[in-house]
């Protein structure tokens, strides 16, 4: 049976699948958007794409 690839992501940094209740982000890695756990991306020094497009520092 074929599993839909669009539903299954693995973390770019730790290689584990998305976990329920764990923050999941897409980060830009060398011009390529990759899926990652929020804490793994944070540890790697990567910022998730900003959801807020407003000016910083008001």
PDB file of N, CA and C in Angstrom:
ATOM      1  N   UNK A   1       0.846  -1.200   0.000  1.00  0.00           N
ATOM      2  CA  UNK A   1       0.000   0.000   0.000  1.00  0.00           C
ATOM      3  C   UNK A   1       0.883   1.252   0.000  1.00  0.00           C
ATOM      4  N   UNK A   2       0.576   2.188  -0.869  1.00  0.00           N
ATOM      5  CA  UNK A   2       1.373   3.415  -0.961  1.00  0.00           C
ATOM      6  C   UNK A   2       0.916   4.433   0.079  1.00  0.00           C
ATOM      7  N   UNK A   3       1.892   5.004   0.774  1.00  0.00           N
ATOM      8  CA  UNK A   3       1.581   6.049   1.742  1.00  0.00           C
ATOM      9  C   UNK A   3       1.735   7.411   1.074  1.00  0.00           C
ATOM     10  N   UNK A   4       0.799   8.331   1.310  1.00  0.00           N
ATOM     11  CA  UNK A   4       0.902   9.665   0.700  1.00  0.00           C
ATOM     12  C   UNK A   4       2.085  10.441   1.259  1.00  0.00           C
ATOM     13  N   UNK A   5       2.997  10.829   0.399  1.00  0.00           N
ATOM     14  CA  UNK A   5       4.201  11.539   0.826  1.00  0.00           C
ATOM     15  C   UNK A   5       3.879  12.912   1.397  1.00  0.00           C
ATOM     16  N   UNK A   6       2.819  13.537   0.894  1.00  0.00           N
ATOM     17  CA  UNK A   6       2.491  14.889   1.323  1.00  0.00           C
ATOM     18  C   UNK A   6       2.121  14.953   2.811  1.00  0.00           C
ATOM     19  N   UNK A   7       1.691  13.842   3.365  1.00  0.00           N
ATOM     20  CA  UNK A   7       1.280  13.824   4.764  1.00  0.00           C
ATOM     21  C   UNK A   7       2.444  13.484   5.696  1.00  0.00           C
ATOM     22  N   UNK A   8       3.492  12.910   5.153  1.00  0.00           N
ATOM     23  CA  UNK A   8       4.584  12.406   5.983  1.00  0.00           C
ATOM     24  C   UNK A   8       5.841  13.250   5.799  1.00  0.00           C
ATOM     25  N   UNK A   9       6.249  13.925   6.871  1.00  0.00           N
ATOM     26  CA  UNK A   9       7.468  14.722   6.831  1.00  0.00           C
ATOM     27  C   UNK A   9       8.431  14.182   7.873  1.00  0.00           C
ATOM     28  N   UNK A  10       9.712  14.296   7.587  1.00  0.00           N
ATOM     29  CA  UNK A  10      10.710  13.986   8.610  1.00  0.00           C
ATOM     30  C   UNK A  10      11.564  15.233   8.825  1.00  0.00           C
ATOM     31  N   UNK A  11      12.014  15.388  10.051  1.00  0.00           N
ATOM     32  CA  UNK A  11      12.793  16.568  10.412  1.00  0.00           C
ATOM     33  C   UNK A  11      14.112  16.597   9.647  1.00  0.00           C
ATOM     34  N   UNK A  12      14.418  17.746   9.079  1.00  0.00           N
ATOM     35  CA  UNK A  12      15.648  17.926   8.306  1.00  0.00           C
ATOM     36  C   UNK A  12      16.887  17.729   9.182  1.00  0.00           C
ATOM     37  N   UNK A  13      16.756  18.006  10.489  1.00  0.00           N
ATOM     38  CA  UNK A  13      17.906  17.981  11.380  1.00  0.00           C
ATOM     39  C   UNK A  13      18.074  16.652  12.119  1.00  0.00           C
ATOM     40  N   UNK A  14      16.989  16.104  12.682  1.00  0.00           N
ATOM     41  CA  UNK A  14      17.124  14.871  13.471  1.00  0.00           C
ATOM     42  C   UNK A  14      16.638  13.633  12.721  1.00  0.00           C
ATOM     43  N   UNK A  15      15.898  13.841  11.606  1.00  0.00           N
ATOM     44  CA  UNK A  15      15.460  12.715  10.796  1.00  0.00           C
ATOM     45  C   UNK A  15      14.219  12.007  11.324  1.00  0.00           C
ATOM     46  N   UNK A  16      13.680  12.477  12.434  1.00  0.00           N
ATOM     47  CA  UNK A  16      12.483  11.856  12.997  1.00  0.00           C
ATOM     48  C   UNK A  16      11.229  12.483  12.380  1.00  0.00           C
ATOM     49  N   UNK A  17      10.139  11.725  12.345  1.00  0.00           N
ATOM     50  CA  UNK A  17       8.902  12.275  11.787  1.00  0.00           C
ATOM     51  C   UNK A  17       8.298  13.344  12.698  1.00  0.00           C
ATOM     52  N   UNK A  18       7.353  14.073  12.151  1.00  0.00           N
ATOM     53  CA  UNK A  18       6.628  15.062  12.939  1.00  0.00           C
ATOM     54  C   UNK A  18       5.939  14.358  14.099  1.00  0.00           C
ATOM     55  N   UNK A  19       5.933  14.991  15.258  1.00  0.00           N
ATOM     56  CA  UNK A  19       5.307  14.405  16.428  1.00  0.00           C
ATOM     57  C   UNK A  19       4.142  15.275  16.864  1.00  0.00           C
ATOM     58  N   UNK A  20       3.065  14.620  17.227  1.00  0.00           N
ATOM     59  CA  UNK A  20       1.880  15.357  17.656  1.00  0.00           C
ATOM     60  C   UNK A  20       2.199  16.175  18.904  1.00  0.00           C
ATOM     61  N   UNK A  21       1.806  17.432  18.894  1.00  0.00           N
ATOM     62  CA  UNK A  21       2.041  18.301  20.031  1.00  0.00           C
ATOM     63  C   UNK A  21       3.413  18.951  20.047  1.00  0.00           C
ATOM     64  N   UNK A  22       4.258  18.592  19.090  1.00  0.00           N
ATOM     65  CA  UNK A  22       5.598  19.192  19.019  1.00  0.00           C
ATOM     66  C   UNK A  22       5.595  20.246  17.923  1.00  0.00           C
ATOM     67  N   UNK A  23       6.151  21.441  18.194  1.00  0.00           N
ATOM     68  CA  UNK A  23       6.152  22.501  17.180  1.00  0.00           C
ATOM     69  C   UNK A  23       6.819  22.037  15.889  1.00  0.00           C
ATOM     70  N   UNK A  24       6.197  22.365  14.768  1.00  0.00           N
ATOM     71  CA  UNK A  24       6.709  21.949  13.459  1.00  0.00           C
ATOM     72  C   UNK A  24       6.831  23.195  12.600  1.00  0.00           C
ATOM     73  N   UNK A  25       8.003  23.412  12.015  1.00  0.00           N
ATOM     74  CA  UNK A  25       8.248  24.613  11.226  1.00  0.00           C
ATOM     75  C   UNK A  25       8.880  24.247   9.892  1.00  0.00           C
ATOM     76  N   UNK A  26       8.861  25.193   8.973  1.00  0.00           N
ATOM     77  CA  UNK A  26       9.583  25.051   7.721  1.00  0.00           C
ATOM     78  C   UNK A  26      10.627  26.154   7.694  1.00  0.00           C
ATOM     79  N   UNK A  27      11.885  25.764   7.576  1.00  0.00           N
ATOM     80  CA  UNK A  27      12.971  26.739   7.585  1.00  0.00           C
ATOM     81  C   UNK A  27      13.665  26.769   6.241  1.00  0.00           C
ATOM     82  N   UNK A  28      14.285  27.889   5.945  1.00  0.00           N
ATOM     83  CA  UNK A  28      14.995  28.045   4.686  1.00  0.00           C
ATOM     84  C   UNK A  28      16.430  27.596   4.883  1.00  0.00           C
ATOM     85  N   UNK A  29      16.779  26.498   4.249  1.00  0.00           N
ATOM     86  CA  UNK A  29      18.117  25.926   4.368  1.00  0.00           C
ATOM     87  C   UNK A  29      18.784  26.044   3.011  1.00  0.00           C
ATOM     88  N   UNK A  30      19.695  27.009   2.875  1.00  0.00           N
ATOM     89  CA  UNK A  30      20.417  27.245   1.615  1.00  0.00           C
ATOM     90  C   UNK A  30      19.449  27.457   0.453  1.00  0.00           C
ATOM     91  N   UNK A  31      18.424  28.275   0.681  1.00  0.00           N
ATOM     92  CA  UNK A  31      17.488  28.607  -0.388  1.00  0.00           C
ATOM     93  C   UNK A  31      16.409  27.568  -0.616  1.00  0.00           C
ATOM     94  N   UNK A  32      16.397  26.527   0.208  1.00  0.00           N
ATOM     95  CA  UNK A  32      15.408  25.470   0.073  1.00  0.00           C
ATOM     96  C   UNK A  32      14.605  25.385   1.355  1.00  0.00           C
ATOM     97  N   UNK A  33      13.280  25.349   1.246  1.00  0.00           N
ATOM     98  CA  UNK A  33      12.447  25.254   2.432  1.00  0.00           C
ATOM     99  C   UNK A  33      12.363  23.800   2.862  1.00  0.00           C
ATOM    100  N   UNK A  34      12.753  23.553   4.100  1.00  0.00           N
ATOM    101  CA  UNK A  34      12.780  22.189   4.614  1.00  0.00           C
ATOM    102  C   UNK A  34      11.948  22.077   5.890  1.00  0.00           C
ATOM    103  N   UNK A  35      11.312  20.924   6.109  1.00  0.00           N
ATOM    104  CA  UNK A  35      10.540  20.719   7.335  1.00  0.00           C
ATOM    105  C   UNK A  35      11.458  20.397   8.509  1.00  0.00           C
ATOM    106  N   UNK A  36      11.082  20.866   9.686  1.00  0.00           N
ATOM    107  CA  UNK A  36      11.899  20.596  10.868  1.00  0.00           C
ATOM    108  C   UNK A  36      11.084  20.777  12.138  1.00  0.00           C
ATOM    109  N   UNK A  37      11.505  20.085  13.202  1.00  0.00           N
ATOM    110  CA  UNK A  37      10.939  20.348  14.518  1.00  0.00           C
ATOM    111  C   UNK A  37      11.403  21.742  14.938  1.00  0.00           C
ATOM    112  N   UNK A  38      10.539  22.496  15.585  1.00  0.00           N
ATOM    113  CA  UNK A  38      10.889  23.838  16.016  1.00  0.00           C
ATOM    114  C   UNK A  38      12.140  23.884  16.869  1.00  0.00           C
ATOM    115  N   UNK A  39      12.260  22.933  17.822  1.00  0.00           N
ATOM    116  CA  UNK A  39      13.423  22.962  18.707  1.00  0.00           C
ATOM    117  C   UNK A  39      14.703  22.556  17.989  1.00  0.00           C
ATOM    118  N   UNK A  40      14.593  21.668  17.012  1.00  0.00           N
ATOM    119  CA  UNK A  40      15.780  21.276  16.239  1.00  0.00           C
ATOM    120  C   UNK A  40      16.279  22.462  15.405  1.00  0.00           C
ATOM    121  N   UNK A  41      15.346  23.169  14.784  1.00  0.00           N
ATOM    122  CA  UNK A  41      15.702  24.332  13.987  1.00  0.00           C
ATOM    123  C   UNK A  41      16.334  25.404  14.868  1.00  0.00           C
ATOM    124  N   UNK A  42      15.771  25.576  16.055  1.00  0.00           N
ATOM    125  CA  UNK A  42      16.285  26.572  16.999  1.00  0.00           C
ATOM    126  C   UNK A  42      17.708  26.212  17.409  1.00  0.00           C
ATOM    127  N   UNK A  43      17.954  24.931  17.680  1.00  0.00           N
ATOM    128  CA  UNK A  43      19.279  24.465  18.072  1.00  0.00           C
ATOM    129  C   UNK A  43      20.288  24.680  16.950  1.00  0.00           C
ATOM    130  N   UNK A  44      19.798  24.557  15.710  1.00  0.00           N
ATOM    131  CA  UNK A  44      20.676  24.739  14.554  1.00  0.00           C
ATOM    132  C   UNK A  44      20.867  26.225  14.227  1.00  0.00           C
ATOM    133  N   UNK A  45      20.176  27.088  14.986  1.00  0.00           N
ATOM    134  CA  UNK A  45      20.318  28.521  14.769  1.00  0.00           C
ATOM    135  C   UNK A  45      19.466  29.023  13.619  1.00  0.00           C
ATOM    136  N   UNK A  46      18.464  28.250  13.231  1.00  0.00           N
ATOM    137  CA  UNK A  46      17.597  28.654  12.128  1.00  0.00           C
ATOM    138  C   UNK A  46      16.318  29.257  12.676  1.00  0.00           C
ATOM    139  N   UNK A  47      15.893  30.324  12.039  1.00  0.00           N
ATOM    140  CA  UNK A  47      14.640  30.958  12.414  1.00  0.00           C
ATOM    141  C   UNK A  47      13.534  30.457  11.494  1.00  0.00           C
ATOM    142  N   UNK A  48      12.389  30.086  12.059  1.00  0.00           N
ATOM    143  CA  UNK A  48      11.274  29.727  11.192  1.00  0.00           C
ATOM    144  C   UNK A  48      10.796  30.956  10.425  1.00  0.00           C
ATOM    145  N   UNK A  49      10.234  30.746   9.236  1.00  0.00           N
ATOM    146  CA  UNK A  49       9.735  31.888   8.465  1.00  0.00           C
ATOM    147  C   UNK A  49       8.744  32.681   9.299  1.00  0.00           C
ATOM    148  N   UNK A  50       8.886  33.988   9.294  1.00  0.00           N
ATOM    149  CA  UNK A  50       8.030  34.836  10.110  1.00  0.00           C
ATOM    150  C   UNK A  50       6.593  34.783   9.634  1.00  0.00           C
ATOM    151  N   UNK A  51       5.691  34.492  10.554  1.00  0.00           N
ATOM    152  CA  UNK A  51       4.274  34.488  10.227  1.00  0.00           C
ATOM    153  C   UNK A  51       3.760  35.924  10.186  1.00  0.00           C
ATOM    154  N   UNK A  52       4.408  36.788  10.963  1.00  0.00           N
ATOM    155  CA  UNK A  52       4.028  38.189  11.048  1.00  0.00           C
ATOM    156  C   UNK A  52       4.906  39.001  10.099  1.00  0.00           C
ATOM    157  N   UNK A  53       4.279  39.713   9.187  1.00  0.00           N
ATOM    158  CA  UNK A  53       5.038  40.488   8.206  1.00  0.00           C
ATOM    159  C   UNK A  53       5.114  41.974   8.575  1.00  0.00           C
ATOM    160  N   UNK A  54       4.655  42.291   9.803  1.00  0.00           N
ATOM    161  CA  UNK A  54       4.669  43.675  10.243  1.00  0.00           C
ATOM    162  C   UNK A  54       6.079  44.160  10.533  1.00  0.00           C
ATOM    163  N   UNK A  55       6.249  45.481  10.701  1.00  0.00           N
ATOM    164  CA  UNK A  55       7.574  46.045  10.979  1.00  0.00           C
ATOM    165  C   UNK A  55       8.100  45.589  12.337  1.00  0.00           C
ATOM    166  N   UNK A  56       9.389  45.371  12.416  1.00  0.00           N
ATOM    167  CA  UNK A  56      10.010  44.925  13.654  1.00  0.00           C
ATOM    168  C   UNK A  56      10.417  46.141  14.478  1.00  0.00           C
ATOM    169  N   UNK A  57      10.144  46.087  15.772  1.00  0.00           N
ATOM    170  CA  UNK A  57      10.570  47.162  16.658  1.00  0.00           C
ATOM    171  C   UNK A  57       9.621  48.343  16.687  1.00  0.00           C
ATOM    172  N   UNK A  58       8.480  48.240  16.006  1.00  0.00           N
ATOM    173  CA  UNK A  58       7.403  49.212  16.042  1.00  0.00           C
ATOM    174  C   UNK A  58       7.871  50.614  15.958  1.00  0.00           C
TER     175      UNK A  58
END
